[in-house]
Coordinates of N, CA and C in Angstrom, one line a residue:
Chain A
X38 N 0.8 -1.2 0.0 CA 0.0 0.0 0.0 C 0.9 1.2 0.0
X39 N 0.4 2.3 -0.7 CA 1.1 3.6 -0.6 C 0.6 4.3 0.6
X40 N 1.6 4.7 1.5 CA 1.3 5.4 2.7 C 1.4 6.9 2.4
X41 N 0.3 7.6 2.8 CA 0.3 9.1 2.7 C 0.4 9.7 4.0
X42 N 1.4 10.6 4.2 CA 1.7 11.3 5.4 C 1.6 12.8 5.3
X43 N 0.7 13.3 6.1 CA 0.5 14.8 6.0 C 1.2 15.5 7.2
X44 N 1.5 16.7 6.9 CA 2.1 17.6 8.0 C 1.6 19.0 7.8
X45 N 1.3 19.7 8.9 CA 1.2 19.2 10.2 C -0.1 18.5 10.5
X46 N -0.3 17.9 11.7 CA -1.6 17.3 12.0 C -2.6 18.4 12.2
X47 N -2.2 19.5 12.7 CA -3.1 20.7 12.9 C -2.4 22.0 12.7
X48 N -3.2 23.0 12.4 CA -2.6 24.2 11.9 C -3.6 25.3 12.3
X49 N -3.1 26.4 12.9 CA -3.9 27.6 13.2 C -3.3 28.8 12.5
X50 N -4.1 29.4 11.7 CA -3.7 30.5 10.8 C -4.7 31.7 11.0
X51 N -4.1 32.9 10.9 CA -5.0 34.1 11.1 C -5.8 34.3 9.8
X52 N -6.9 34.9 9.9 CA -7.7 35.3 8.7 C -6.9 36.1 7.8
X53 N -7.0 35.8 6.5 CA -6.3 36.5 5.5 C -4.8 36.1 5.3
X54 N -4.4 35.2 6.1 CA -3.0 34.7 6.0 C -2.9 33.5 5.2
X55 N -1.7 33.1 4.8 CA -1.6 31.9 4.0 C -1.5 30.6 4.9
X56 N -2.1 29.6 4.4 CA -2.1 28.3 5.1 C -1.5 27.2 4.1
X57 N -0.5 26.4 4.6 CA 0.2 25.5 3.8 C 0.1 24.1 4.5
X58 N -0.3 23.1 3.7 CA -0.4 21.7 4.2 C 0.4 20.9 3.3
X59 N 1.2 20.0 3.9 CA 2.1 19.1 3.1 C 1.6 17.7 3.1
X60 N 2.0 17.0 2.1 CA 1.6 15.6 1.9 C 2.7 14.8 1.2
X61 N 3.1 13.7 1.8 CA 4.2 12.9 1.3 C 3.7 11.5 1.1
X62 N 4.0 11.0 -0.1 CA 3.6 9.6 -0.4 C 4.8 8.7 -0.3
X63 N 4.6 7.4 0.1 CA 5.7 6.5 0.3 C 6.3 6.0 -1.0
X64 N 5.6 6.2 -2.1 CA 6.2 6.0 -3.4 C 5.6 7.0 -4.4
X65 N 6.3 7.1 -5.5 CA 5.8 8.1 -6.5 C 4.4 7.8 -7.0
X66 N 3.6 8.9 -7.1 CA 2.3 8.7 -7.7 C 2.2 9.4 -9.1
X67 N 3.4 9.6 -9.6 CA 3.5 10.2 -11.0 C 3.5 9.1 -12.0
X68 N 2.5 9.1 -12.9 CA 2.3 8.1 -13.9 C 3.2 8.6 -15.1
X69 N 4.2 7.8 -15.4 CA 5.2 8.3 -16.4 C 4.6 8.6 -17.8
X70 N 3.7 7.7 -18.2 CA 3.2 7.8 -19.6 C 2.4 9.1 -19.8
X71 N 1.6 9.4 -18.8 CA 0.7 10.6 -18.9 C 1.3 11.8 -18.3
X72 N 2.4 11.6 -17.5 CA 3.0 12.7 -16.7 C 2.0 13.4 -15.8
X73 N 1.1 12.6 -15.3 CA 0.1 13.1 -14.3 C 0.4 12.5 -12.9
X74 N 0.2 13.4 -12.0 CA 0.3 12.9 -10.6 C -1.1 12.5 -10.1
X75 N -1.2 11.3 -9.6 CA -2.5 10.8 -9.2 C -2.7 11.1 -7.7
X76 N -2.9 12.5 -7.5 CA -3.0 13.0 -6.1 C -4.1 14.0 -6.1
X77 N -4.9 13.8 -5.0 CA -6.1 14.7 -4.9 C -6.1 15.3 -3.4
X78 N -6.8 16.4 -3.2 CA -7.0 17.0 -1.9 C -8.5 17.1 -1.7
X79 N -8.9 16.8 -0.5 CA -10.3 17.0 -0.1 C -10.4 17.8 1.1
X80 N -11.6 18.5 1.2 CA -11.9 19.3 2.4 C -13.1 18.7 3.1
X81 N -13.0 18.5 4.4 CA -14.2 18.0 5.1 C -14.6 18.9 6.3
X82 N -15.8 19.4 6.2 CA -16.3 20.2 7.3 C -17.1 19.2 8.3
X83 N -17.3 19.6 9.5 CA -18.0 18.8 10.5 C -19.3 18.3 10.0
X84 N -19.6 17.1 10.1 CA -20.9 16.5 9.7 C -21.2 16.4 8.2
X85 N -20.2 16.7 7.4 CA -20.3 16.7 6.0 C -19.4 15.7 5.3
X86 N -19.7 15.2 4.1 CA -18.8 14.4 3.4 C -17.6 15.2 2.9
X87 N -16.5 14.6 2.6 CA -15.4 15.3 1.9 C -15.9 15.9 0.6
X88 N -15.2 17.0 0.3 CA -15.4 17.7 -1.0 C -14.1 17.7 -1.8
X89 N -14.2 17.4 -3.0 CA -13.0 17.4 -3.9 C -12.5 18.8 -4.1
X90 N -11.3 19.2 -3.7 CA -10.7 20.5 -4.0 C -9.8 20.5 -5.2
X91 N -8.9 19.6 -5.2 CA -7.8 19.6 -6.1 C -7.6 18.1 -6.6
X92 N -7.4 18.0 -7.9 CA -7.0 16.6 -8.5 C -5.9 16.8 -9.5
X93 N -5.3 15.7 -9.9 CA -4.1 15.7 -10.7 C -3.1 16.7 -10.1
X94 N -3.1 16.7 -8.7 CA -2.2 17.5 -7.9 C -2.3 19.0 -8.0
X95 N -2.9 19.5 -9.1 CA -2.9 21.0 -9.2 C -4.2 21.5 -9.9
X96 N -5.1 20.7 -10.3 CA -6.3 21.1 -11.0 C -7.4 21.3 -10.0
X97 N -8.0 22.5 -9.9 CA -9.0 22.8 -9.0 C -10.3 22.2 -9.4
X98 N -11.1 21.7 -8.5 CA -12.4 21.1 -8.7 C -13.4 22.2 -9.1
X99 N -14.5 21.7 -9.6 CA -15.6 22.6 -10.0 C -16.0 23.5 -8.9
X100 N -16.0 24.8 -9.1 CA -16.5 25.7 -8.1 C -15.6 26.0 -7.0
X101 N -14.4 25.5 -7.0 CA -13.4 25.7 -5.9 C -12.8 27.1 -6.1
X102 N -12.8 27.9 -5.0 CA -12.2 29.2 -5.1 C -10.7 29.2 -5.5
X103 N -10.3 30.2 -6.2 CA -8.9 30.2 -6.7 C -7.9 30.5 -5.6
X104 N -8.3 30.7 -4.3 CA -7.4 30.9 -3.3 C -6.8 29.5 -2.9
X105 N -7.4 28.4 -3.4 CA -6.9 27.1 -3.1 C -6.0 26.7 -4.3
X106 N -4.8 26.2 -4.0 CA -4.0 25.7 -5.1 C -3.2 24.5 -4.6
X107 N -2.8 23.7 -5.6 CA -2.0 22.5 -5.3 C -0.8 22.5 -6.1
X108 N 0.3 21.9 -5.5 CA 1.5 21.8 -6.2 C 2.3 20.6 -5.8
X109 N 3.4 20.3 -6.5 CA 4.2 19.2 -6.2 C 4.2 18.1 -7.3
X110 N 5.1 17.1 -7.1 CA 5.2 16.1 -8.1 C 5.9 14.9 -7.5
X111 N 5.6 13.7 -7.9 CA 6.3 12.5 -7.5 C 5.8 12.0 -6.1
X112 N 6.5 12.5 -5.1 CA 6.2 12.0 -3.7 C 5.8 13.2 -2.8
X113 N 6.1 14.4 -3.2 CA 5.9 15.6 -2.3 C 4.9 16.6 -2.9
X114 N 3.9 16.9 -2.1 CA 2.8 17.7 -2.5 C 2.4 18.8 -1.5
X115 N 1.8 19.8 -1.9 CA 1.4 20.9 -1.0 C 0.1 21.5 -1.4
X116 N -0.8 21.7 -0.4 CA -2.0 22.4 -0.6 C -1.8 23.8 0.0
X117 N -2.1 24.8 -0.7 CA -2.0 26.2 -0.2 C -3.3 26.9 -0.3
X118 N -3.6 27.6 0.8 CA -4.8 28.5 0.8 C -4.2 29.9 0.9
X119 N -4.3 30.7 -0.1 CA -3.5 31.9 -0.2 C -4.0 33.0 0.9
X120 N -5.3 33.0 1.1 CA -5.8 34.0 2.1 C -6.9 33.4 2.8
X121 N -6.7 32.9 4.1 CA -7.6 32.1 4.8 C -8.9 32.8 5.1
X122 N -10.0 32.2 4.8 CA -11.4 32.7 5.1 C -12.0 31.9 6.2
X123 N -12.9 32.4 6.9 CA -13.5 31.7 8.0 C -14.2 30.4 7.6
X124 N -14.7 30.3 6.4 CA -15.3 29.1 5.9 C -14.4 28.0 5.5
X125 N -13.1 28.3 5.6 CA -12.1 27.3 5.3 C -11.7 26.4 6.4
X126 N -12.3 26.7 7.6 CA -12.0 25.8 8.8 C -12.6 24.5 8.5
X127 N -11.7 23.5 8.5 CA -12.1 22.1 8.1 C -10.9 21.2 8.4
X128 N -11.1 19.9 8.0 CA -10.0 18.9 8.0 C -9.7 18.7 6.5
X129 N -8.4 18.7 6.2 CA -8.0 18.5 4.8 C -7.3 17.2 4.7
X130 N -7.6 16.4 3.6 CA -7.0 15.1 3.4 C -6.4 15.1 2.0
X131 N -5.2 14.6 1.9 CA -4.7 14.2 0.6 C -5.0 12.7 0.3
X132 N -5.0 12.3 -0.9 CA -5.3 11.0 -1.3 C -4.6 10.6 -2.6
X133 N -4.0 9.4 -2.7 CA -3.5 8.9 -3.9 C -4.4 8.0 -4.6
X134 N -4.6 8.2 -5.9 CA -5.4 7.3 -6.7 C -4.6 6.6 -7.8
X135 N -3.3 6.5 -7.5 CA -2.4 5.9 -8.4 C -2.5 4.3 -8.5
X136 N -2.8 3.8 -7.3 CA -2.9 2.3 -7.2 C -3.8 1.9 -6.1
X137 N -4.5 0.8 -6.3 CA -5.3 0.3 -5.2 C -4.5 -0.5 -4.2
X138 N -4.8 -0.4 -2.9 CA -5.9 0.3 -2.3 C -5.6 1.8 -2.3
X139 N -6.6 2.6 -2.8 CA -6.5 4.0 -2.7 C -6.4 4.4 -1.2
X140 N -5.5 5.3 -0.9 CA -5.2 5.7 0.5 C -5.2 7.2 0.7
X141 N -5.6 7.5 1.9 CA -5.7 8.9 2.3 C -4.6 9.2 3.4
X142 N -4.2 10.5 3.4 CA -3.4 11.0 4.6 C -4.3 11.0 5.8
X143 N -3.6 11.2 6.9 CA -4.4 11.1 8.2 C -5.2 12.4 8.5
X144 N -5.0 13.4 7.7 CA -5.8 14.6 7.8 C -5.1 15.7 8.5
X145 N -5.3 16.9 8.2 CA -4.8 18.1 8.8 C -6.0 19.0 9.2
X146 N -6.1 19.3 10.5 CA -7.1 20.2 11.0 C -6.7 21.6 10.9
X147 N -7.5 22.4 10.2 CA -7.1 23.8 10.0 C -8.1 24.7 10.8
X148 N -7.5 25.5 11.7 CA -8.3 26.4 12.5 C -7.9 27.9 12.4
X149 N -8.7 28.7 12.9 CA -8.4 30.2 12.9 C -7.6 30.5 14.1
X150 N -6.5 31.3 13.9 CA -5.8 31.7 15.1 C -6.4 33.0 15.7
Chain B
X161 N -27.4 17.2 -11.7 CA -26.4 16.9 -10.7 C -26.6 15.6 -10.1
X162 N -25.6 14.7 -10.1 CA -25.8 13.4 -9.5 C -25.9 13.5 -8.0
X163 N -26.8 12.7 -7.5 CA -27.0 12.6 -6.0 C -26.9 11.1 -5.6
X164 N -26.3 10.9 -4.4 CA -26.1 9.6 -3.9 C -26.7 9.5 -2.5
X165 N -27.4 8.4 -2.2 CA -28.0 8.3 -0.9 C -27.8 6.9 -0.4
X166 N -27.2 6.9 0.8 CA -27.0 5.6 1.5 C -28.2 5.2 2.3
X167 N -28.4 3.9 2.4 CA -29.5 3.4 3.2 C -29.2 2.1 3.8
X168 N -29.7 1.8 5.0 CA -29.5 0.5 5.6 C -29.5 0.6 7.1
X169 N -29.4 -0.5 7.8 CA -29.5 -0.5 9.3 C -28.4 0.3 9.9
X170 N -28.7 1.1 10.9 CA -27.8 1.9 11.7 C -27.1 1.1 12.8
X171 N -27.6 -0.1 13.1 CA -27.1 -0.9 14.2 C -27.0 -2.4 13.7
X172 N -25.8 -2.9 13.8 CA -25.6 -4.3 13.4 C -24.9 -5.0 14.6
X173 N -25.3 -6.3 14.8 CA -24.7 -7.0 15.9 C -23.4 -7.6 15.5
X174 N -22.5 -7.8 16.5 CA -21.2 -8.4 16.1 C -21.4 -9.8 15.5
X175 N -20.5 -10.1 14.6 CA -20.5 -11.3 13.8 C -21.5 -11.4 12.7
X176 N -22.4 -10.4 12.6 CA -23.4 -10.4 11.6 C -22.9 -9.6 10.3
X177 N -23.8 -9.5 9.4 CA -23.4 -8.9 8.1 C -24.0 -7.5 8.0
X178 N -23.1 -6.6 7.7 CA -23.5 -5.2 7.4 C -23.9 -5.1 5.9
X179 N -25.1 -4.5 5.7 CA -25.5 -4.4 4.3 C -26.0 -3.0 4.1
X180 N -25.5 -2.3 3.1 CA -25.9 -1.0 2.7 C -26.2 -0.9 1.2
X181 N -27.1 0.1 0.9 CA -27.4 0.3 -0.5 C -27.2 1.8 -0.8
X182 N -26.7 2.1 -1.9 CA -26.5 3.5 -2.4 C -27.4 3.7 -3.6
X183 N -28.3 4.6 -3.5 CA -29.2 4.9 -4.7 C -28.7 6.1 -5.4
X184 N -28.6 5.9 -6.7 CA -28.1 7.0 -7.6 C -29.2 7.7 -8.3
X185 N -29.2 9.0 -8.2 CA -30.2 9.8 -8.9 C -29.6 11.0 -9.6
X186 N -30.2 11.5 -10.7 CA -29.7 12.7 -11.4 C -28.6 12.4 -12.3
X187 N -28.3 11.2 -12.6 CA -27.2 10.9 -13.5 C -27.2 9.5 -13.9
X188 N -26.3 9.2 -14.9 CA -26.2 7.8 -15.3 C -25.3 7.0 -14.4
X189 N -25.6 5.7 -14.3 CA -24.7 4.8 -13.6 C -23.6 4.2 -14.4
X190 N -23.7 4.4 -15.7 CA -22.8 3.9 -16.7 C -21.5 4.7 -16.8
X191 N -20.4 4.1 -17.1 CA -19.1 4.7 -17.4 C -18.5 5.4 -16.2
X192 N -18.8 4.9 -15.0 CA -18.2 5.5 -13.8 C -17.8 4.3 -12.8
X193 N -17.0 4.6 -11.9 CA -16.7 3.7 -10.8 C -17.5 4.2 -9.6
X194 N -18.0 3.2 -8.8 CA -18.8 3.4 -7.7 C -18.1 2.8 -6.4
X195 N -17.9 3.7 -5.4 CA -17.0 3.3 -4.3 C -17.8 3.3 -3.0
X196 N -17.2 2.6 -2.1 CA -17.6 2.7 -0.6 C -16.3 3.1 0.1
X197 N -16.5 4.1 1.0 CA -15.4 4.6 1.8 C -16.0 4.8 3.2
X198 N -15.2 4.5 4.2 CA -15.7 4.6 5.6 C -14.8 5.5 6.5
X199 N -15.4 6.0 7.5 CA -14.7 6.9 8.4 C -15.1 6.6 9.9
X200 N -14.3 5.9 10.7 CA -14.6 5.7 12.1 C -14.8 7.1 12.8
X201 N -15.6 7.1 13.8 CA -15.9 8.4 14.5 C -14.6 9.1 14.9
X202 N -14.4 10.3 14.5 CA -13.2 11.1 14.9 C -11.9 10.7 14.2
X203 N -12.0 9.8 13.2 CA -10.8 9.3 12.5 C -10.8 9.7 11.0
X204 N -9.8 9.1 10.3 CA -9.7 9.4 8.9 C -10.4 8.5 8.0
X205 N -10.2 8.6 6.7 CA -10.9 7.9 5.7 C -10.2 6.7 5.2
X206 N -11.0 5.6 5.0 CA -10.5 4.3 4.5 C -11.4 3.9 3.3
X207 N -10.7 3.7 2.2 CA -11.3 3.2 1.0 C -11.6 1.7 1.2
X208 N -12.8 1.3 1.0 CA -13.2 -0.1 1.1 C -13.1 -0.8 -0.2
X209 N -13.6 -0.2 -1.3 CA -13.6 -0.9 -2.6 C -14.4 -0.1 -3.6
X210 N -14.4 -0.6 -4.8 CA -15.2 0.0 -5.8 C -15.7 -1.0 -6.9
X211 N -16.6 -0.6 -7.7 CA -17.1 -1.4 -8.7 C -17.3 -0.5 -10.0
X212 N -16.9 -1.0 -11.1 CA -17.2 -0.3 -12.3 C -18.6 -0.7 -12.8
X213 N -19.2 0.1 -13.6 CA -20.6 -0.1 -13.9 C -20.8 -1.5 -14.6
X214 N -19.7 -2.0 -15.2 CA -19.7 -3.3 -15.9 C -19.7 -4.4 -15.0
X215 N -19.4 -4.1 -13.7 CA -19.4 -5.2 -12.7 C -18.0 -5.6 -12.1
X216 N -16.9 -5.1 -12.7 CA -15.6 -5.5 -12.2 C -15.3 -4.7 -10.9
X217 N -14.7 -5.4 -10.0 CA -14.5 -4.9 -8.6 C -13.1 -4.8 -8.2
X218 N -12.8 -3.9 -7.3 CA -11.5 -3.8 -6.6 C -11.8 -3.6 -5.1
X219 N -11.1 -4.4 -4.3 CA -11.3 -4.3 -2.9 C -10.0 -4.0 -2.1
X220 N -10.1 -3.3 -1.0 CA -9.0 -3.1 -0.1 C -8.6 -4.5 0.4
X221 N -7.3 -4.9 0.3 CA -6.9 -6.2 0.8 C -7.2 -6.4 2.3
X222 N -7.2 -5.3 3.0 CA -7.4 -5.4 4.5 C -8.8 -5.9 4.8
X223 N -9.7 -5.7 3.8 CA -11.1 -6.1 4.0 C -11.6 -7.1 3.0
X224 N -10.7 -7.5 2.1 CA -11.2 -8.2 0.9 C -11.9 -9.5 1.2
X225 N -11.5 -10.2 2.3 CA -12.1 -11.5 2.6 C -13.5 -11.3 3.1
X226 N -13.9 -10.1 3.5 CA -15.2 -9.9 4.1 C -16.2 -9.0 3.2
X227 N -15.7 -8.5 2.1 CA -16.4 -7.4 1.4 C -16.9 -8.0 0.1
X228 N -18.2 -7.6 -0.2 CA -18.7 -7.8 -1.6 C -19.4 -6.5 -2.0
X229 N -19.1 -6.0 -3.2 CA -19.8 -4.8 -3.7 C -20.5 -5.3 -5.0
X230 N -21.7 -4.9 -5.2 CA -22.4 -5.3 -6.4 C -23.2 -4.1 -6.9
X231 N -23.6 -4.1 -8.2 CA -24.3 -3.0 -8.8 C -25.5 -3.5 -9.6
X232 N -26.5 -2.7 -9.6 CA -27.7 -3.0 -10.4 C -27.9 -1.8 -11.3
X233 N -27.5 -1.9 -12.6 CA -27.5 -0.7 -13.4 C -28.9 -0.3 -13.9
X234 N -29.8 -1.3 -13.9 CA -31.2 -1.0 -14.4 C -31.9 -0.2 -13.3
X235 N -31.7 -0.6 -12.0 CA -32.4 0.1 -10.9 C -31.5 1.2 -10.4
X236 N -30.3 1.4 -10.8 CA -29.5 2.5 -10.4 C -29.1 2.5 -9.0
X237 N -28.6 1.4 -8.5 CA -28.1 1.4 -7.1 C -26.9 0.4 -7.1
X238 N -26.1 0.5 -6.0 CA -25.1 -0.4 -5.8 C -25.0 -0.7 -4.3
X239 N -24.5 -1.8 -3.9 CA -24.6 -2.3 -2.5 C -23.2 -2.7 -2.0
X240 N -23.2 -2.7 -0.6 CA -22.0 -3.1 0.1 C -22.4 -4.2 1.1
X241 N -21.7 -5.3 1.1 CA -21.9 -6.3 2.2 C -20.6 -6.5 2.9
X242 N -20.6 -6.4 4.2 CA -19.4 -6.7 5.0 C -19.7 -7.7 6.0
X243 N -19.1 -8.9 6.0 CA -19.5 -10.0 6.9 C -18.7 -9.9 8.1
X244 N -19.1 -10.7 9.1 CA -18.4 -10.9 10.4 C -17.9 -9.6 11.0
X245 N -18.8 -8.7 11.2 CA -18.4 -7.4 11.7 C -18.1 -7.4 13.2
X246 N -17.2 -6.5 13.5 CA -16.8 -6.3 14.9 C -17.0 -4.8 15.2
X247 N -16.7 -4.4 16.5 CA -16.8 -3.0 16.9 C -15.8 -2.1 16.0
X248 N -14.8 -2.7 15.5 CA -13.8 -1.9 14.7 C -14.4 -1.5 13.4
X249 N -15.6 -2.1 13.0 CA -16.2 -1.7 11.7 C -17.2 -0.6 12.0
X250 N -17.4 -0.1 13.2 CA -18.2 1.0 13.5 C -17.7 2.3 12.8
X251 N -18.5 2.9 11.9 CA -18.0 4.0 11.1 C -19.2 4.7 10.4
X252 N -18.9 5.9 9.9 CA -19.8 6.5 8.9 C -19.3 5.9 7.5
X253 N -20.3 5.3 6.8 CA -20.1 4.7 5.5 C -20.6 5.6 4.4
X254 N -19.7 6.0 3.5 CA -20.0 6.8 2.4 C -20.0 6.0 1.1
X255 N -21.0 6.3 0.3 CA -20.9 5.8 -1.1 C -20.5 7.0 -2.0
X256 N -19.8 6.7 -3.1 CA -19.2 7.8 -3.8 C -19.1 7.4 -5.3
X257 N -18.9 8.4 -6.1 CA -18.7 8.2 -7.6 C -17.5 8.8 -8.1
X258 N -16.8 8.2 -9.0 CA -15.6 8.7 -9.6 C -15.9 10.0 -10.4
X259 N -14.9 10.8 -10.7 CA -15.1 11.9 -11.6 C -15.4 11.5 -13.0
X260 N -14.6 10.6 -13.5 CA -14.9 10.0 -14.8 C -14.5 8.5 -14.8
X261 N -14.0 8.0 -15.9 CA -13.6 6.6 -15.9 C -12.1 6.4 -16.1
X262 N -11.4 7.6 -15.9 CA -9.9 7.5 -16.0 C -9.3 6.8 -14.8
X263 N -9.8 7.1 -13.7 CA -9.3 6.4 -12.5 C -10.5 6.2 -11.5
X264 N -10.6 5.0 -11.0 CA -11.6 4.7 -10.1 C -11.5 5.3 -8.7
X265 N -10.3 5.8 -8.5 CA -10.0 6.4 -7.1 C -10.2 7.9 -7.0
X266 N -10.4 8.5 -8.2 CA -10.7 10.0 -8.1 C -12.1 10.2 -7.9
X267 N -12.4 10.5 -6.6 CA -13.8 10.6 -6.1 C -14.3 12.0 -6.3
X268 N -15.4 12.2 -7.1 CA -15.9 13.5 -7.3 C -17.2 13.8 -6.6
X269 N -18.0 12.8 -6.3 CA -19.3 12.9 -5.6 C -19.4 11.9 -4.5
X270 N -20.0 12.4 -3.4 CA -20.2 11.7 -2.2 C -21.6 11.7 -1.7
X271 N -22.0 10.6 -1.1 CA -23.3 10.6 -0.4 C -23.1 11.4 0.9
X272 N -24.1 11.6 1.7 CA -24.0 12.3 3.0 C -23.4 11.4 4.0
X273 N -23.5 10.1 3.8 CA -22.9 9.1 4.8 C -24.0 8.6 5.7
X274 N -23.7 7.4 6.2 CA -24.6 6.8 7.2 C -23.8 6.2 8.3
X275 N -24.1 6.4 9.5 CA -23.4 5.9 10.6 C -23.9 4.4 10.9
X276 N -23.0 3.5 10.9 CA -23.3 2.1 11.3 C -22.5 1.8 12.5
X277 N -23.3 1.4 13.5 CA -22.7 1.0 14.8 C -22.8 -0.5 15.0
X278 N -21.7 -1.1 15.4 CA -21.7 -2.5 15.6 C -21.7 -2.7 17.1
X279 N -22.8 -3.3 17.6 CA -22.9 -3.4 19.0 C -24.0 -4.5 19.3
X280 N -23.9 -5.2 20.4 CA -24.9 -6.1 20.7 C -26.0 -5.5 21.6

């Protein structure tokens, strides 16, 4: 199984400031023939299902604000929220869909400082 | 807009079989992968397995001996059966759909989830 490790486990950021969450996979999730990284990011608010934010490591999902961005390749990835809004308080998960079993990071809880 | 709705018992006794159904509305069941994912209370997400609309399946090896996922394309639903449950299987169970058919693991749509508690 590919192990996904996120850092930090929790993060407190002031409104309007930048938030950065890291994700590392135990093996590369870059598919050489397509040059695509099989890495996604989800946002989960309390009592709700996860919502797809980013896929192919850097493509924003439908309706996702442009303050959310994803970067990285191979085994190291980052989710950045450029200017934190109150509604961004949530748990964020990275996930690899390169190979089964598809696996998630342990989650990063983002709060307002 | 596709909508997914889980249904099934909220309480299952230890050693019995957990059975859930996910009803699909507002979209086609064809040309997508249909997944089950679970989340124990206060914990992270675990992919259980998926089924392509044609019927081919993939399961998490950690659960493979106990899991069966099936699909009924005419009635637009798919099901999860998990046998010999224990308290460790207590979780919110989500059904979900892939974004397209490029990768079964890229999940674009989720049901609201249903809490299943394993207890006598």
